mmCIF file of C-alpha atoms and ligand atoms in Angstrom:
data_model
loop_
_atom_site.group_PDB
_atom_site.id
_atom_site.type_symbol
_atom_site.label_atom_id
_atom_site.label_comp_id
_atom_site.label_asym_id
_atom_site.label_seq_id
_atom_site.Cartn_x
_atom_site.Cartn_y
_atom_site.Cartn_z
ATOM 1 C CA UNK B 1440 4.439 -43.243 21.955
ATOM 2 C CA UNK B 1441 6.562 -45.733 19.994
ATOM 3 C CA UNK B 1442 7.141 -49.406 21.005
ATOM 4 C CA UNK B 1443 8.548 -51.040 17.708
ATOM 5 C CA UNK B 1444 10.727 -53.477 16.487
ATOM 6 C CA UNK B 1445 12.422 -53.710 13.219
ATOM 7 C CA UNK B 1446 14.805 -55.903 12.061
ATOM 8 C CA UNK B 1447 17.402 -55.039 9.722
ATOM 9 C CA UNK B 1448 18.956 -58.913 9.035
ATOM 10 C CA UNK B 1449 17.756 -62.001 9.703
ATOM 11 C CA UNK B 1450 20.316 -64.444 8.421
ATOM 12 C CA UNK B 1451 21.976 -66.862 10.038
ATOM 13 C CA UNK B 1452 25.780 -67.183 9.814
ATOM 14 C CA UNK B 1453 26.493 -67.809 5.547
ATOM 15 C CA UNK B 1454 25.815 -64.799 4.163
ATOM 16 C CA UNK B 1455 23.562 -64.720 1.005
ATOM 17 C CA UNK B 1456 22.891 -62.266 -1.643
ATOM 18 C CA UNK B 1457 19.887 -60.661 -0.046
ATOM 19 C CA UNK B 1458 19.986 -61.179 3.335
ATOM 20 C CA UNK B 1459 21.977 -59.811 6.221
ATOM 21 C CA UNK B 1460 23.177 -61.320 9.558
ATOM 22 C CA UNK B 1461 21.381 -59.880 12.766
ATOM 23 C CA UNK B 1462 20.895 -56.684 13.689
ATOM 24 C CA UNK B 1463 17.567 -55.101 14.566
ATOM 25 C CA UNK B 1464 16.545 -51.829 16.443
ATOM 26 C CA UNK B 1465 13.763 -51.410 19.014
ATOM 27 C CA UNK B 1466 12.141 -47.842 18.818
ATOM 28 C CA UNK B 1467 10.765 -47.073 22.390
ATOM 29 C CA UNK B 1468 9.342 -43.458 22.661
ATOM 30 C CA UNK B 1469 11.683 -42.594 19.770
ATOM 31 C CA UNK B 1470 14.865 -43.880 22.009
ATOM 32 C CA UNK B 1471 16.507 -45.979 19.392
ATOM 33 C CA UNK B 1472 18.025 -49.571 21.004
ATOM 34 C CA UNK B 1473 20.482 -51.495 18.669
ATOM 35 C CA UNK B 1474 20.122 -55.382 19.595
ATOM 36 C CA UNK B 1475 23.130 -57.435 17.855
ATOM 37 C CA UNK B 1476 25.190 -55.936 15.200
ATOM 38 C CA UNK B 1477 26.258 -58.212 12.318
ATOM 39 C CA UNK B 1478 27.583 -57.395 9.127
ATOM 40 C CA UNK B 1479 26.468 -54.675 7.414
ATOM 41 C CA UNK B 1480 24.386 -52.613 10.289
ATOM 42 C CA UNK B 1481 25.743 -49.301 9.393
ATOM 43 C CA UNK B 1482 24.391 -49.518 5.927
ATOM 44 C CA UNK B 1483 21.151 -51.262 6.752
ATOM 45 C CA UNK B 1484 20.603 -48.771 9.603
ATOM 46 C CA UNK B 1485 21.126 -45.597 6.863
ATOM 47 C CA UNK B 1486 18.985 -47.668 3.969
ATOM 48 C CA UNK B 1487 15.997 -47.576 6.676
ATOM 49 C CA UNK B 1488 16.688 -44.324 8.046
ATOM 50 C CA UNK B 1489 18.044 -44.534 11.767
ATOM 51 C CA UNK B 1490 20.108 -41.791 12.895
ATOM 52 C CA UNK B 1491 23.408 -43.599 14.282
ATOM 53 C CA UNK B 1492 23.756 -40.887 17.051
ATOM 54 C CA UNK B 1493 20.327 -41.411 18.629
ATOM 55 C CA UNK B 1494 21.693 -45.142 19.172
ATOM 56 C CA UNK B 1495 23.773 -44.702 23.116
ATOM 57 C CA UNK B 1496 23.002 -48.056 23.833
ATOM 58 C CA UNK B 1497 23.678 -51.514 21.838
ATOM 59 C CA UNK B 1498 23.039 -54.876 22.835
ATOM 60 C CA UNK B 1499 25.442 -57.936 21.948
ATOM 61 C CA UNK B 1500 23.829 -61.123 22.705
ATOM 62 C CA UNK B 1501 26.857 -63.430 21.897
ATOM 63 C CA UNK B 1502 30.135 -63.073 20.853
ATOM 64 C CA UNK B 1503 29.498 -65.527 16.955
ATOM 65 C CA UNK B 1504 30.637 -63.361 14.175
ATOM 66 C CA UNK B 1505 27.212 -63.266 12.679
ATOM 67 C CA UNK B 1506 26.092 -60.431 15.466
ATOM 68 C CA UNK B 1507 29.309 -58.732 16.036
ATOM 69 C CA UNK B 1508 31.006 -58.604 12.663
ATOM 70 C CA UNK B 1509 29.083 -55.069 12.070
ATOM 71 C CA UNK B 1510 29.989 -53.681 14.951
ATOM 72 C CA UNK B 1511 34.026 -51.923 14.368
ATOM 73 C CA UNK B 1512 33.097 -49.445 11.365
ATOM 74 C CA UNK B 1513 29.770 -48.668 13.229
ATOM 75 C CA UNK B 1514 32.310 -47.470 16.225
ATOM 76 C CA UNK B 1515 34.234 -45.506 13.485
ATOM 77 C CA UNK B 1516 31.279 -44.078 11.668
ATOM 78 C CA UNK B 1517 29.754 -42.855 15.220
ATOM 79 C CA UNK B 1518 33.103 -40.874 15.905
ATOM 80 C CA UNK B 1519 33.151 -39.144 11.713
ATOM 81 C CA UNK B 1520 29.842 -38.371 12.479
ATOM 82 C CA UNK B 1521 31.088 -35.961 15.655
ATOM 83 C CA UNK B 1522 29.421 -38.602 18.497
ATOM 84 C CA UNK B 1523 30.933 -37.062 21.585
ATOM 85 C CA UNK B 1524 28.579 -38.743 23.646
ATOM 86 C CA UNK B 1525 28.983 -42.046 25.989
ATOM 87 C CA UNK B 1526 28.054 -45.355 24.217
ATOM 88 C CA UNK B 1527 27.295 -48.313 26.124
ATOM 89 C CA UNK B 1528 27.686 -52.008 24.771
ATOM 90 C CA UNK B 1529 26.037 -54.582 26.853
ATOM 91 C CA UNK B 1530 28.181 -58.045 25.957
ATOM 92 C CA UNK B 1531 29.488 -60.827 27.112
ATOM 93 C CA UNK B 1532 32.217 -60.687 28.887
ATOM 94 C CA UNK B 1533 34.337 -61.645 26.538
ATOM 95 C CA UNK B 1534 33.914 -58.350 24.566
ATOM 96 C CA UNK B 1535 36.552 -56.340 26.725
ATOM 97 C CA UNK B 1536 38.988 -58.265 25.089
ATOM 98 C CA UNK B 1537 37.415 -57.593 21.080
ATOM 99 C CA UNK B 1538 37.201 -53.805 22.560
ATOM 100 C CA UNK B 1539 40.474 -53.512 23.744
ATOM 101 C CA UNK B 1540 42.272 -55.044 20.729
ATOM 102 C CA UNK B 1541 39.826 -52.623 18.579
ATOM 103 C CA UNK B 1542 40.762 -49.414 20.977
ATOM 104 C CA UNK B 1543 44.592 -50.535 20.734
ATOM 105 C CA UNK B 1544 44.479 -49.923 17.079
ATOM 106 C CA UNK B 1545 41.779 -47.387 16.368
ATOM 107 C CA UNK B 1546 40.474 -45.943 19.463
ATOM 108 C CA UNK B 1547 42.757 -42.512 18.516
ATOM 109 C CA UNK B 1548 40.286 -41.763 16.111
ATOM 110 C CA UNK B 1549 37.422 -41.850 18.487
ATOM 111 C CA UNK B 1550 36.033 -38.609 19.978
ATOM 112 C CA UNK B 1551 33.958 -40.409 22.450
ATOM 113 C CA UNK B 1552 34.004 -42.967 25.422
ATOM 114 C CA UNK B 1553 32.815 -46.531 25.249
ATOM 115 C CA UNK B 1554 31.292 -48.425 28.347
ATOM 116 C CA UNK B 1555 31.439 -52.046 28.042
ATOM 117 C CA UNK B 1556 28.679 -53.075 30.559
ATOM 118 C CA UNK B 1557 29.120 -57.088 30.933
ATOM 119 C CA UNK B 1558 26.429 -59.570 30.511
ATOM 120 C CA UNK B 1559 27.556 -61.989 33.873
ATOM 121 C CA UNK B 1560 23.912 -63.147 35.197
ATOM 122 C CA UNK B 1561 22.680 -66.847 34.872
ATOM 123 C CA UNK B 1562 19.203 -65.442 36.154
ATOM 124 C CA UNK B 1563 16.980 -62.551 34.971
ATOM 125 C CA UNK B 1564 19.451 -59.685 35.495
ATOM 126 C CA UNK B 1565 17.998 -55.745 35.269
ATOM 127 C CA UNK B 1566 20.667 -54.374 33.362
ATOM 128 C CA UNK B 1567 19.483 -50.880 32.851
ATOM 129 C CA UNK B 1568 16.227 -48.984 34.292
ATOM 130 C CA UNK B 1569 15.141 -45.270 33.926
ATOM 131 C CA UNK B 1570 11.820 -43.620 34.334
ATOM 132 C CA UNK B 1571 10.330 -45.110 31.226
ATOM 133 C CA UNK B 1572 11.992 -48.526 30.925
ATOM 134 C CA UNK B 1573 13.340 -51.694 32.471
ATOM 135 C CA UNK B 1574 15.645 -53.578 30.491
ATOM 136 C CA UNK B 1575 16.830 -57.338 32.060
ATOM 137 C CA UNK B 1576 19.303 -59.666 29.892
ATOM 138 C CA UNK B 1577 18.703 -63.435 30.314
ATOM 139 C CA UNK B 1578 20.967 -66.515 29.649
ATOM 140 C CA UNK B 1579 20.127 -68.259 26.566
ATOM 141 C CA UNK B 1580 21.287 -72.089 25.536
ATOM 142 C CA UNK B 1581 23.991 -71.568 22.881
ATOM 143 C CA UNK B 1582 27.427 -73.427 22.138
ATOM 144 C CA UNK B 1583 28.681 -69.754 23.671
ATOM 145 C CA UNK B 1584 27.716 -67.806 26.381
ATOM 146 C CA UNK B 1585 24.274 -66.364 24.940
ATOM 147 C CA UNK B 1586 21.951 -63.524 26.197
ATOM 148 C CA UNK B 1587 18.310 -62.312 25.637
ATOM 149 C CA UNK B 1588 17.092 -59.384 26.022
ATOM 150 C CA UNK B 1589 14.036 -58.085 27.542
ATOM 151 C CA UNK B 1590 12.368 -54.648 27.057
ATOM 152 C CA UNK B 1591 9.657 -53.604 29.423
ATOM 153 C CA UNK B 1592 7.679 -50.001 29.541
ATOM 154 C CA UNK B 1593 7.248 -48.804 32.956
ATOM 155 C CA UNK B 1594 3.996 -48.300 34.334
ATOM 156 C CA UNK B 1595 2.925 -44.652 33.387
ATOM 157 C CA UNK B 1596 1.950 -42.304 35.859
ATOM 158 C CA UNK B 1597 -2.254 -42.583 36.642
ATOM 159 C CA UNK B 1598 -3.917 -39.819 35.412
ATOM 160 C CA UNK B 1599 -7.470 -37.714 36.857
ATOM 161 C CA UNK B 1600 -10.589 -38.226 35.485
ATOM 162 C CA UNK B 1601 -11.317 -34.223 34.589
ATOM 163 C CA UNK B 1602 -14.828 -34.084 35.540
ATOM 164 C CA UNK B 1603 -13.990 -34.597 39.035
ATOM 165 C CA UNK B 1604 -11.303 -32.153 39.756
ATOM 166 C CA UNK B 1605 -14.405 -29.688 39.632
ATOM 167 C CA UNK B 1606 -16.645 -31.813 40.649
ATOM 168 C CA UNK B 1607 -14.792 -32.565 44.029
ATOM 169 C CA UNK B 1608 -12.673 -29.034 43.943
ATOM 170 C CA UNK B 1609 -9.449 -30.746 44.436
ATOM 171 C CA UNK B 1610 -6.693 -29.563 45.439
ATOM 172 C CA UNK B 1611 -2.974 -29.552 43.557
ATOM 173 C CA UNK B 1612 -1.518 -31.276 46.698
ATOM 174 C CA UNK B 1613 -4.582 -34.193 46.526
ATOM 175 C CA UNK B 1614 -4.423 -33.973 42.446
ATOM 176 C CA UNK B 1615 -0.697 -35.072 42.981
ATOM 177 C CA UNK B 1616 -1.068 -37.881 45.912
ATOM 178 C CA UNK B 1617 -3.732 -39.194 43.706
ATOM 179 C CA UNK B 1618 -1.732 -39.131 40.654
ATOM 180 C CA UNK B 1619 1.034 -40.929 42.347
ATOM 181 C CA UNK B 1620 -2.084 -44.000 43.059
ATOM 182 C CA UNK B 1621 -2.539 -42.965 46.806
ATOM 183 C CA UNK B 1622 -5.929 -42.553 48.202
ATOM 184 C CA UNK B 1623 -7.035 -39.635 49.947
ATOM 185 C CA UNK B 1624 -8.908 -39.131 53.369
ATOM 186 C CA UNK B 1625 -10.036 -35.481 53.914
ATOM 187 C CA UNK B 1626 -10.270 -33.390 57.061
ATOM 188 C CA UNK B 1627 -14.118 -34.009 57.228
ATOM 189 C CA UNK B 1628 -13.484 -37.811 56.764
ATOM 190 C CA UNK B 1629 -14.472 -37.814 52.588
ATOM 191 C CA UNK B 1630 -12.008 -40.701 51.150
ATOM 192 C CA UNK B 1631 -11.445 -40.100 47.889
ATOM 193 C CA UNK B 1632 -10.547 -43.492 46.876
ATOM 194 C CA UNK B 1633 -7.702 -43.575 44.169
ATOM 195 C CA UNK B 1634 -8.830 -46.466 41.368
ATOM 196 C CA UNK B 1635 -12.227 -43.985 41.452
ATOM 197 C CA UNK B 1636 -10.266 -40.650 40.311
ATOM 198 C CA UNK B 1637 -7.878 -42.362 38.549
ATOM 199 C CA UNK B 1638 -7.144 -44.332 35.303
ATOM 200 C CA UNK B 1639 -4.246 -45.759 33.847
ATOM 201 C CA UNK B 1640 -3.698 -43.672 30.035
ATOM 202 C CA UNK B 1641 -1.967 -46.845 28.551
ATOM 203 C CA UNK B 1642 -1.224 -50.628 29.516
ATOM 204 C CA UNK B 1643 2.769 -51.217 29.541
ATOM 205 C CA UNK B 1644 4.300 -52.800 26.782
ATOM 206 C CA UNK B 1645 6.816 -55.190 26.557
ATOM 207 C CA UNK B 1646 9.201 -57.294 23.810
ATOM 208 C CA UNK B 1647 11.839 -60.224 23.833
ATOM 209 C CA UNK B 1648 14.739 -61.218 22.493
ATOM 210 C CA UNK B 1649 15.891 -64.686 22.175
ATOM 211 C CA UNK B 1650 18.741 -65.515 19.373
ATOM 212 C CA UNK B 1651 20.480 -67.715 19.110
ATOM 213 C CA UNK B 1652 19.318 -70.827 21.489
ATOM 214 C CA UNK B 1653 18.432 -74.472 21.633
ATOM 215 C CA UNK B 1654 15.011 -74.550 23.456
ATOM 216 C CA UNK B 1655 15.141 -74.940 26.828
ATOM 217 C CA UNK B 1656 12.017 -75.083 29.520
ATOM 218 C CA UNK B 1657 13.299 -72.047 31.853
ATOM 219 C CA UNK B 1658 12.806 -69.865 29.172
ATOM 220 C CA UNK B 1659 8.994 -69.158 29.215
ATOM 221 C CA UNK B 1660 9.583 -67.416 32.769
ATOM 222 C CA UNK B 1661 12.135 -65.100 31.383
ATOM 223 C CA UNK B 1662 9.942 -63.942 28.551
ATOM 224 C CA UNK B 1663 6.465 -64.875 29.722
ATOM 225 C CA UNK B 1664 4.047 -61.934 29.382
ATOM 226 C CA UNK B 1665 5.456 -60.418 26.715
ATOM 227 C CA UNK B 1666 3.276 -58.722 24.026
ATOM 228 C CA UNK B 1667 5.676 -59.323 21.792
ATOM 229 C CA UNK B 1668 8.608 -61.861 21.018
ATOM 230 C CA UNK B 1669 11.478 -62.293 18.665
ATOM 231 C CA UNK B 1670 13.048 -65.878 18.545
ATOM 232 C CA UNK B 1671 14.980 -67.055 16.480
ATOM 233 C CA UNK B 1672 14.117 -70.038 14.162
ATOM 234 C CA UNK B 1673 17.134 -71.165 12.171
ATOM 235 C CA UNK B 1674 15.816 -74.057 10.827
ATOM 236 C CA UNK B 1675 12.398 -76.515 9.666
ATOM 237 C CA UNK B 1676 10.981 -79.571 11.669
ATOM 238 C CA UNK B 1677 12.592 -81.441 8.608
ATOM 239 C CA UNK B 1678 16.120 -80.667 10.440
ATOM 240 C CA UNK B 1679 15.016 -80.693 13.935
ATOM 241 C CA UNK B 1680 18.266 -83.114 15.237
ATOM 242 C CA UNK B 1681 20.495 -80.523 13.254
ATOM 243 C CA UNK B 1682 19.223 -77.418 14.565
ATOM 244 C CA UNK B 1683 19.172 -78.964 18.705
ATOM 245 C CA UNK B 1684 22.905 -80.288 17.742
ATOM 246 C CA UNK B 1685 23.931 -76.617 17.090
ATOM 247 C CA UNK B 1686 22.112 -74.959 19.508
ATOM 248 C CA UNK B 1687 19.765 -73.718 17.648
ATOM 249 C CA UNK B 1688 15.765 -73.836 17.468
ATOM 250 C CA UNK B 1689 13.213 -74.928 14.902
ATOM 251 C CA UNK B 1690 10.392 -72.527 13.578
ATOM 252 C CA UNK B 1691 7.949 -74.989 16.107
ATOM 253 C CA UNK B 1692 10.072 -74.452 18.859
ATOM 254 C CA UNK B 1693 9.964 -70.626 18.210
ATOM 255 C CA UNK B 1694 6.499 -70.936 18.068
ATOM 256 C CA UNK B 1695 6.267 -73.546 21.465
ATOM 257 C CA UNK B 1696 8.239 -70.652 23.157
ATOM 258 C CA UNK B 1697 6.184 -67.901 22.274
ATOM 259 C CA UNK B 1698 2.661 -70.006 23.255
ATOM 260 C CA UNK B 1699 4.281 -71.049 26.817
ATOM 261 C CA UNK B 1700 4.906 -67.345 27.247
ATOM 262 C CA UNK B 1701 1.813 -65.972 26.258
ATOM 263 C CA UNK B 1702 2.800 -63.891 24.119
ATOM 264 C CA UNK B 1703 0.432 -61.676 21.274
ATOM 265 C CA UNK B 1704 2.912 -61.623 18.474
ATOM 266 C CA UNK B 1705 5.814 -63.780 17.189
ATOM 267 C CA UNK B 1706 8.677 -62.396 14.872
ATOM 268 C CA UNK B 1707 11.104 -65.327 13.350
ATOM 269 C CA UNK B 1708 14.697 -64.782 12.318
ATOM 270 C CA UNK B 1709 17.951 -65.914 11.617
ATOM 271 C CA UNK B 1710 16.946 -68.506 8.562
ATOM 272 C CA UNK B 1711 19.589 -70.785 7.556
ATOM 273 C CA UNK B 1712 20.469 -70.091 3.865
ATOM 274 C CA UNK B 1713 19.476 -72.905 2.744
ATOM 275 C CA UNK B 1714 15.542 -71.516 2.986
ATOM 276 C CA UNK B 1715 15.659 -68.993 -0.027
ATOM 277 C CA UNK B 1716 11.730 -68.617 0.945
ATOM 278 C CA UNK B 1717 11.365 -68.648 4.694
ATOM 279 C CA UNK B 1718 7.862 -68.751 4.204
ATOM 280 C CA UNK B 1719 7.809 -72.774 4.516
ATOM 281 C CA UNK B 1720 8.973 -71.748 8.491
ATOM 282 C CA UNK B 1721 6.210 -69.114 8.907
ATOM 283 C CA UNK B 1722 3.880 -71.816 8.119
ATOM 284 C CA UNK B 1723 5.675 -74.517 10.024
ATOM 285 C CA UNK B 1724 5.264 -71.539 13.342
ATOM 286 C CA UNK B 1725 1.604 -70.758 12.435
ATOM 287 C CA UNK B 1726 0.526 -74.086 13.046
ATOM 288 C CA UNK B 1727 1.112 -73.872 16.684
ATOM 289 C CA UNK B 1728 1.282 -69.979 17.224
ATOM 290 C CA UNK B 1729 -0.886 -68.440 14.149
ATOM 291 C CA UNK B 1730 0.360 -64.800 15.198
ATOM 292 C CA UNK B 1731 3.668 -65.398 13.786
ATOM 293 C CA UNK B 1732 5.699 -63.090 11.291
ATOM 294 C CA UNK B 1733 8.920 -62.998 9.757
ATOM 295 C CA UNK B 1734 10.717 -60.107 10.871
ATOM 296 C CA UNK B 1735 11.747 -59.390 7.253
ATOM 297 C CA UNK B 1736 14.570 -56.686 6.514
ATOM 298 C CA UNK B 1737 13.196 -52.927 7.053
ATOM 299 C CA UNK B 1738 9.381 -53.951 8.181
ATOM 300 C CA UNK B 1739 8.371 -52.758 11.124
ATOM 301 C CA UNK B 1740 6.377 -54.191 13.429
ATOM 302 C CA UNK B 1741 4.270 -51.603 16.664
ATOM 303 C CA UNK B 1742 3.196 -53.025 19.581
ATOM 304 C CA UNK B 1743 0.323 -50.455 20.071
ATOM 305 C CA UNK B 1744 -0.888 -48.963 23.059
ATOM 306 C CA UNK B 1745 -3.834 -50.555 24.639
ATOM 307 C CA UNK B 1746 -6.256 -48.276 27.351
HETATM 308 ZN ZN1 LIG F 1946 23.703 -66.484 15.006
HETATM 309 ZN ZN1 LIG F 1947 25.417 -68.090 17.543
#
């Protein structure tokens, strides 16, 4: 059961030769979630081998060219590739207005509907939930209204230790109530106590997104406990006045953020061109958070499944 991230770009706004703007997917149980879409997605997402039409829901978190720009042709490509299905966007509000202007001028070609769900919350904000997942948006501090994103795995259902449906002959109805963490108390007065028959198969997983954003101390309880964390770090401590001026963090704050939180792993992203070698950022992060990475173009990264 897949929890992964990968990123396909992590560029900041000037484009260079071998780097793209951000995009990235997370792979959760083989649902595929698009977070940002910058220039050049729908290419990146065929180099690495992503199906566009398992993607039905994408993630904008701010309307700055650099995660948007990617975003029309993908729309197009969708519709050429007979999507008849729903697509949700969660944006800003100010998408409706991108949208409209898009669906004014090309939306005859498309064989499918589009749901703009819009990013409002100044709090931790459950923006979609299902059986399997919980997925909350955040506000980040940007120049522009700025999301997160956070992913979290739902607690599986508990299952029974074999040995003792035999062992205690139990019953479907009492195999269920104990699957569903209740404990049972039998006719004769037995109590079949639930954490005893029981075990969880797998500990829930969880990731964040934060790009773009200054740091800012109510982060950590927006992303704290997550296994695994993608922040942005746009520039060195070298140009720490530049990158707070902008909005933006250092690779130390990234790695500050990720430490406050807890967190088990670190992916870095959206390098300002002028690092041709990021690495001088992964080592600037290690020194406070040593489980840092950068979340280079194509390489994916699991969060694995811990009993
Ligand atoms: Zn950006
Ligand atoms: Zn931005």
């Amino acid at each position: 059961m897949k929890f992964s991230f990968t990123s396909l770009g992590c560029a900041s706004a000037l484009p260079s030769a071998d780097r793209f703007p951000s995009a990235h997917v997370l792979n959760v149980h083989e649902r595929l979630f698009l977070i940002d879409c910058g220039e050049g997605c729908q290419m990146l997402l065929r180099k690495w081998g992503y199906p566009f039409l398992k993607i039905d829901n994408i993630f904008i978190s701010h309307l700055h060219g650099d995660h948007i720009f990617g975003i029309f042709g993908l729309l197009s490509t969708m519709s050429m590739m007979g999507r008849t299905s729903q697509l949700r966007i969660f944006a800003p509000a100010g998408f409706s207005e991108i949208l409209s202007f898009f669906m004014d001028h090309f939306g005859e070609m498309l064989n499918y509907e589009i749901v703009h769900k819009s990013l409002i919350s100044q709090d931790m904000d459950t923006i979609m939930e299902d059986r399997k997942i919980k997925i909350s948006s955040f506000p980040l501090n940007h120049r522009v209204d700025c999301y997160g994103f956070r992913f979290d795995e739902k607690r599986p259902a508990r299952n029974i230790h074999k040995a003792l449906i035999d062992e205690y002959k139990l019953t479907l109805a009492e195999i269920a109530s104990l699957k569903s963490g209740e404990d049972i108390v039998r006719e004769n007065g037995q109590i079949l106590e639930n954490l005893s028959f029981t075990y969880l198969p797998y500990i829930p997983r969880s990731f964040a997104y934060c790009s773009d954003t200054a740091p800012f101390p109510g982060l950590t309880r927006f992303i704290s406990g997550c296994d695994m964390i993608y922040h942005e770090a746009t520039f060195g401590r070298e140009m720490a006045e530049t990158a707070h001026s902008t909005m933006h963090s250092t690779a130390e704050d990234a790695a500050m953020a990720a430490n406050a939180a807890g967190a088990t792993k670190l992916l870095i992203g959206h390098f300002s061109s002028r690092y041709k070698d990021p690495s001088i950022l992964l080592d600037q992060a290690r020194e406070i958070f040593p489980e840092t990475y950068i979340a280079r173009e194509g390489m994916t990264f699991d969060i694995p499944l811990l009993k």
